[in-house]
Tab-separated table of C-alpha atoms in Angstrom:
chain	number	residue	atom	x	y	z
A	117	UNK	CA	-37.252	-111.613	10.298
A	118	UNK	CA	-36.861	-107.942	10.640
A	119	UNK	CA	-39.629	-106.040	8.819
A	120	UNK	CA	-38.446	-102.619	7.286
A	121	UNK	CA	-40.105	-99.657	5.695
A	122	UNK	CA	-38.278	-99.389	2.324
A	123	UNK	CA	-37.525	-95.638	1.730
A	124	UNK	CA	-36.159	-94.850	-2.039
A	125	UNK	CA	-31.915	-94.510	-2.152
A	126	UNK	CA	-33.402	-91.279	-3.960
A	127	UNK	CA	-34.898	-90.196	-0.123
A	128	UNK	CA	-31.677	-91.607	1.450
A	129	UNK	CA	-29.835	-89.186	0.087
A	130	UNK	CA	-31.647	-86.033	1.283
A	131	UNK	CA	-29.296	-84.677	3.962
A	132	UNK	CA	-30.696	-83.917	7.433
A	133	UNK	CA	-32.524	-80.466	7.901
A	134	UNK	CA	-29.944	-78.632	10.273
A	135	UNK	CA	-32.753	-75.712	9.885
A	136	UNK	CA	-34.970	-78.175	11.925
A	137	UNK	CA	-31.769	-79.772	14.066
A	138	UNK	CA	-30.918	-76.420	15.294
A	139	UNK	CA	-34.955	-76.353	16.311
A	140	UNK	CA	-34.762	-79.641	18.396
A	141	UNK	CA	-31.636	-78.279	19.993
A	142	UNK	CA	-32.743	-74.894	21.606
A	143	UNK	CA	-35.643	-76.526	23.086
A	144	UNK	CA	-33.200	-78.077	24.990
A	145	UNK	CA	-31.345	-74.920	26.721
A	146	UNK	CA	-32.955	-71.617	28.334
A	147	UNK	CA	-33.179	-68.061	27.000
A	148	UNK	CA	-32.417	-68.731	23.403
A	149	UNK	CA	-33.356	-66.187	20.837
A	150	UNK	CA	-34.980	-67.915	17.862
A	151	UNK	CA	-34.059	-66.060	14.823
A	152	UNK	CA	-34.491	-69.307	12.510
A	153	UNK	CA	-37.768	-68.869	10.931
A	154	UNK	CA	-38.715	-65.894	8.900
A	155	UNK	CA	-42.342	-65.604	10.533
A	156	UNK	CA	-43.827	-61.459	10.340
A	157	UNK	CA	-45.136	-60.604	13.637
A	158	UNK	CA	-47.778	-58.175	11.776
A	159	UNK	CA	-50.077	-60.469	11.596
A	160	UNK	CA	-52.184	-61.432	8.516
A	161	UNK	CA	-54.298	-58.152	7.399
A	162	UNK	CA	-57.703	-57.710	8.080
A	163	UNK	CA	-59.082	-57.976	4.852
A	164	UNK	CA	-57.841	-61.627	3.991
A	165	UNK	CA	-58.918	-62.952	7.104
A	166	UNK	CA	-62.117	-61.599	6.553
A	167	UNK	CA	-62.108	-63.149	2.730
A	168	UNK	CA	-61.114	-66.431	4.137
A	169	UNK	CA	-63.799	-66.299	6.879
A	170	UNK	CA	-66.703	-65.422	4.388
A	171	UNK	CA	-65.428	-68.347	1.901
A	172	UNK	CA	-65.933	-70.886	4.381
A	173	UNK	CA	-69.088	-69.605	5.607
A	174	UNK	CA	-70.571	-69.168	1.830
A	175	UNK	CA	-69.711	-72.749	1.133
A	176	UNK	CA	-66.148	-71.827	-1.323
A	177	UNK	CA	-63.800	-74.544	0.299
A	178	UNK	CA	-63.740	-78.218	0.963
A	179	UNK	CA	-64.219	-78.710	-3.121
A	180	UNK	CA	-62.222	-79.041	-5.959
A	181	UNK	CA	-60.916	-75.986	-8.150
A	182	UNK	CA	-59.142	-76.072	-11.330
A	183	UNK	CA	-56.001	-77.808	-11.379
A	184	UNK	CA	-54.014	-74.247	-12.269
A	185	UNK	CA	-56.453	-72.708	-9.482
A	186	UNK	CA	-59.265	-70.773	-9.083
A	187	UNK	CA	-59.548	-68.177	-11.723
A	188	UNK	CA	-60.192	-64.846	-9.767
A	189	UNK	CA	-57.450	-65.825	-7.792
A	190	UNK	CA	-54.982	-66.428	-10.892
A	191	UNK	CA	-56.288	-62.784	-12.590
A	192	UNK	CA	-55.369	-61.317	-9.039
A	193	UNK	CA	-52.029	-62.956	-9.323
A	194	UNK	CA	-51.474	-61.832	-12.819
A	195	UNK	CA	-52.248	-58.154	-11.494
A	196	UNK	CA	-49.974	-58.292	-8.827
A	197	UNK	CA	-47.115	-59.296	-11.185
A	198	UNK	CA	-47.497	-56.102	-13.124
A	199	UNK	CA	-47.967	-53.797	-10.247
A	200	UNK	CA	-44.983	-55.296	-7.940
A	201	UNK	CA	-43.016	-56.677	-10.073
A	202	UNK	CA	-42.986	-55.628	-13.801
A	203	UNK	CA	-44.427	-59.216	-15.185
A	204	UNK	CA	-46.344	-59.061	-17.892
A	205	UNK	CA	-48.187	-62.582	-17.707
A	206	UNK	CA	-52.018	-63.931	-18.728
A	207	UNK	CA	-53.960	-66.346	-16.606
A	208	UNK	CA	-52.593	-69.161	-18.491
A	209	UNK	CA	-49.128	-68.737	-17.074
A	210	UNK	CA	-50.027	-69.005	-13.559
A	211	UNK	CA	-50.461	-71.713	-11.476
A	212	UNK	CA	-51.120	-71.674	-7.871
A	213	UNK	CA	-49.113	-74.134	-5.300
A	214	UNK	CA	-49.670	-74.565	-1.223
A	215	UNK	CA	-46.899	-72.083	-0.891
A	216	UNK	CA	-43.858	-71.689	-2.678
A	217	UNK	CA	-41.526	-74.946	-1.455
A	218	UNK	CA	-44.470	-76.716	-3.964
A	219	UNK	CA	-44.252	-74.480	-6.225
A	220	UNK	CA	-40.061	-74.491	-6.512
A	221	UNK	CA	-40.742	-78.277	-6.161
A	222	UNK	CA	-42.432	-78.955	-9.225
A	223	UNK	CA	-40.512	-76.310	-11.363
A	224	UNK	CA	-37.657	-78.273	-10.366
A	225	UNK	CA	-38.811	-81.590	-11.452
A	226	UNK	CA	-40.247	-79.635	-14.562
A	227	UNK	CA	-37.485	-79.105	-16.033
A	228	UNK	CA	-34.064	-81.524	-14.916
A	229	UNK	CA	-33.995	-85.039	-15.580
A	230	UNK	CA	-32.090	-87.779	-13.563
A	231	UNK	CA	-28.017	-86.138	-13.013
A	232	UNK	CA	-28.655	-82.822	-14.927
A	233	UNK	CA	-27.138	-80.083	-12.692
A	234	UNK	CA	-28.285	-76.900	-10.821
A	235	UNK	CA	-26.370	-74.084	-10.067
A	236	UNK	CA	-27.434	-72.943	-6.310
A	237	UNK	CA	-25.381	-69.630	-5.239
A	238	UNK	CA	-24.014	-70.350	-1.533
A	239	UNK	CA	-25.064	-69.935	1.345
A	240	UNK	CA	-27.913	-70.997	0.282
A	241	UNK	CA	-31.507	-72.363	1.549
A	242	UNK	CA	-30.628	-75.515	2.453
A	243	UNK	CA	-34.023	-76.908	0.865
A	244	UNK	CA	-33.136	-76.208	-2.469
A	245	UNK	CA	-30.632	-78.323	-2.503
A	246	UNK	CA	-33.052	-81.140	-1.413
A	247	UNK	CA	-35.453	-80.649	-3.650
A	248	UNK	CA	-32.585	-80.762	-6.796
A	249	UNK	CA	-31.651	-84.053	-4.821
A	250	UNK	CA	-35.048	-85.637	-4.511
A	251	UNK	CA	-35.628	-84.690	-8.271
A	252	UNK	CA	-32.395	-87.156	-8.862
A	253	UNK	CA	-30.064	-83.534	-10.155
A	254	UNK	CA	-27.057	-82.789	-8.607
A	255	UNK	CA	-26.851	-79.528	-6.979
A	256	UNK	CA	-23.877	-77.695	-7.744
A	257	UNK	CA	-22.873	-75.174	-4.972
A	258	UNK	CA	-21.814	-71.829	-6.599
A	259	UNK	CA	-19.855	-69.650	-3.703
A	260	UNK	CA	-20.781	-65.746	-3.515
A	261	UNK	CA	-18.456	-63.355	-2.609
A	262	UNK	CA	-18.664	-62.239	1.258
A	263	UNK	CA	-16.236	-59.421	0.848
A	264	UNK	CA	-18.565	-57.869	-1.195
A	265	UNK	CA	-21.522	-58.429	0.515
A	266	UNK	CA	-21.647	-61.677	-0.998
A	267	UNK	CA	-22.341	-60.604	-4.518
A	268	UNK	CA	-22.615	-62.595	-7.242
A	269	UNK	CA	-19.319	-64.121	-9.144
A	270	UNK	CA	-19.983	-64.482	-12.237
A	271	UNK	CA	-16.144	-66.226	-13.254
A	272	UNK	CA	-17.575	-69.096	-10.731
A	273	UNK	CA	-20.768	-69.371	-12.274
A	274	UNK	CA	-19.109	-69.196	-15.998
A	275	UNK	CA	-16.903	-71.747	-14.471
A	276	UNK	CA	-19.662	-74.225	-12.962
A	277	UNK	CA	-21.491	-74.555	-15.745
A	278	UNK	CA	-21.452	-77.683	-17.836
A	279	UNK	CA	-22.474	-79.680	-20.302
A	280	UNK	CA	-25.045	-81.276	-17.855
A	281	UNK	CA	-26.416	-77.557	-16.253
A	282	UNK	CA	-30.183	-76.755	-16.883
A	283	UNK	CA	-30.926	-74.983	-14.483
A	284	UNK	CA	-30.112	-71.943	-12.055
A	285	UNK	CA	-32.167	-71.052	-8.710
A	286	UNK	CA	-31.571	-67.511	-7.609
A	287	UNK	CA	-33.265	-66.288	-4.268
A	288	UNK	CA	-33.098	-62.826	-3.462
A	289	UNK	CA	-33.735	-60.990	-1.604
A	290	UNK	CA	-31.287	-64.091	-0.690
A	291	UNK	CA	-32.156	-66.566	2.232
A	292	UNK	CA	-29.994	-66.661	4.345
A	293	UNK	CA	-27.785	-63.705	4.304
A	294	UNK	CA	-30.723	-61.050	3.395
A	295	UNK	CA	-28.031	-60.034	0.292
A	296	UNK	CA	-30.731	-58.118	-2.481
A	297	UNK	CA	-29.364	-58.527	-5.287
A	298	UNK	CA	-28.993	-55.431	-8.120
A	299	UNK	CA	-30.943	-55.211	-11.197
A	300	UNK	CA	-27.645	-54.631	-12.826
A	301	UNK	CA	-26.394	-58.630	-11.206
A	302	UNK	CA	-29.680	-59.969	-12.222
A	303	UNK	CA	-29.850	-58.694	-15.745
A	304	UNK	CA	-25.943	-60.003	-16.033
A	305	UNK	CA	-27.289	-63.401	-14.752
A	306	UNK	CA	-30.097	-63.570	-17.152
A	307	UNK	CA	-27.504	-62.572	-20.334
A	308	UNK	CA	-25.309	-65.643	-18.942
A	309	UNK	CA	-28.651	-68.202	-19.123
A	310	UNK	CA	-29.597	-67.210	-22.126
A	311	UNK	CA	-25.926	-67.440	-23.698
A	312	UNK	CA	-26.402	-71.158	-21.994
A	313	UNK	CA	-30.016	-71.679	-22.936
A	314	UNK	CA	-30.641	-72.523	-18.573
A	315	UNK	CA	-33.949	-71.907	-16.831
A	316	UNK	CA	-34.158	-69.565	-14.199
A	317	UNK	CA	-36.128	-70.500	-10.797
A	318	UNK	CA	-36.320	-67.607	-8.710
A	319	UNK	CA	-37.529	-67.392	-5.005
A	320	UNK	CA	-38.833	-64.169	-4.727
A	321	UNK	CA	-40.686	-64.939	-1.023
A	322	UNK	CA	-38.740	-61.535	0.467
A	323	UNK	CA	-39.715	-59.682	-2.061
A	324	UNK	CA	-41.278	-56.925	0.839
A	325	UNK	CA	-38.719	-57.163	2.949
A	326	UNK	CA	-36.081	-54.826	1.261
A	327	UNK	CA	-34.556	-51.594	3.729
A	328	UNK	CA	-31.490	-49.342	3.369
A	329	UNK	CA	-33.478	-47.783	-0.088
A	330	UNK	CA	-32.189	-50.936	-1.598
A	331	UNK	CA	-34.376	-52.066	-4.651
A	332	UNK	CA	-36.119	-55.552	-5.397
A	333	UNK	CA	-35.669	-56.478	-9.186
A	334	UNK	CA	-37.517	-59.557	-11.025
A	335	UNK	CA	-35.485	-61.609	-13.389
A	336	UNK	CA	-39.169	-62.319	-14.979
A	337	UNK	CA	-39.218	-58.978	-16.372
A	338	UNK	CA	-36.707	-59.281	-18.828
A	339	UNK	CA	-38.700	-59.379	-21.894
A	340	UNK	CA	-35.854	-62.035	-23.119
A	341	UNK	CA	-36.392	-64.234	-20.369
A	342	UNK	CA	-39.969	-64.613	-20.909
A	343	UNK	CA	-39.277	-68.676	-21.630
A	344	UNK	CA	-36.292	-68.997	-19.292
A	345	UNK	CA	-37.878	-68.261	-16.241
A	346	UNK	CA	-40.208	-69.371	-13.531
A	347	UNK	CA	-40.908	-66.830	-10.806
């Protein structure tokens, strides 16, 4: 008898990374330019590597820390928000992930249960949609509008939503097509999710990388969308 691993119909149904397929594949030919992963070539600055070096050598790692994380690192966090990005939070509001695909991971499975829908604007990160798929939601693909620089359209997100939509995940400055979008879009989302009473999961990981004078803007400082948002 054939022994087999048994993997979940709920992993069977995660789709194949073509982010990582396209990897495999230029291996395979010469002179390819790799523009796949968004990796800085600055480097990280000297004064984290030098935090993370004097942690390890005064004995701060290899422990446990708070479940939410460690505290100076939370008040830091909470700092940041203000300074960058307008947030007003407290320490109590923050929790700290290994990096943000965690953190997007567990908002998601936070708030859908089993078929409840979320609205992902297209093209989108392709690992969104898995992780609405391995939280058992159905991701429902929202086109932009490429003409305009593929802006938001707000008749096709009026139109997707449902009866069964909880939630909407908005990345921007948007991966892949680099699109920032306006305060003004953002603030017309956020009026359409509270009319619906849907969360809003933003990925804000380009936050820095804005050019062209064009402006970052945080759905999380909406002082309305203090409880329907997770940044």
């Amino acid at each position: 008898m054939k022994e087999e691993i048994r993997i979940s119909n709920r992993v069977k149904q995660i789709p194949k990374s073509a982010i990582h397929e396209m990897t495999r594949l230029s291996k395979e030919v010469d002179d390819v330019a790799f523009l796949s992963w968004a990796k800085p070539t600055s480097g990280t600055p000297d004064h984290i590597r030098e935090g993370a070096i004097s942690a390890i050598r005064n004995g701060q790692v290899g422990g446990y820390s708070e479940n939410a994380g460690i505290v100076n690192l939370r008040e830091a966090i909470v700092k940041k928000l203000k300074r960058d990005n307008n947030i007003n939070a407290n320490v109590s509001q923050i929790l700290v992930t290994v990096g943000a695909i965690e953190g997007l991971s567990a908002a998601i499975m936070a708030i859908i249960d089993p078929g409840d829908e979320v609205l992902l604007f297209t093209p989108t990160y392709s690992t969104h949609i898995r992780q609405v798929v391995i939280a058992s939601g159905k991701p429902v693909l929202v086109p932009t509008i490429e003409e305009e620089g593929f802006a938001l359209d707000f008749d096709a997100i009026e139109k997707a939503i449902t009866h069964r939509t909880r939630a909407i995940i908005c990345c921007s400055p948007n991966n892949p097509t680099g699109t920032v979008f306006s305060e003004n879009e953002l603030r017309k989302l956020a009026s359409i999710a509270l009319q619906h009473n849907l969360m809003i999961i933003t990925d804000e990981a380009y936050e820095y990388f804005v050019y062209d004078g064009l402006k970052h803007f945080s759905i999380g400082s909406i002082p309305e969308m203090k409880k329907h948002v997770i940044s």
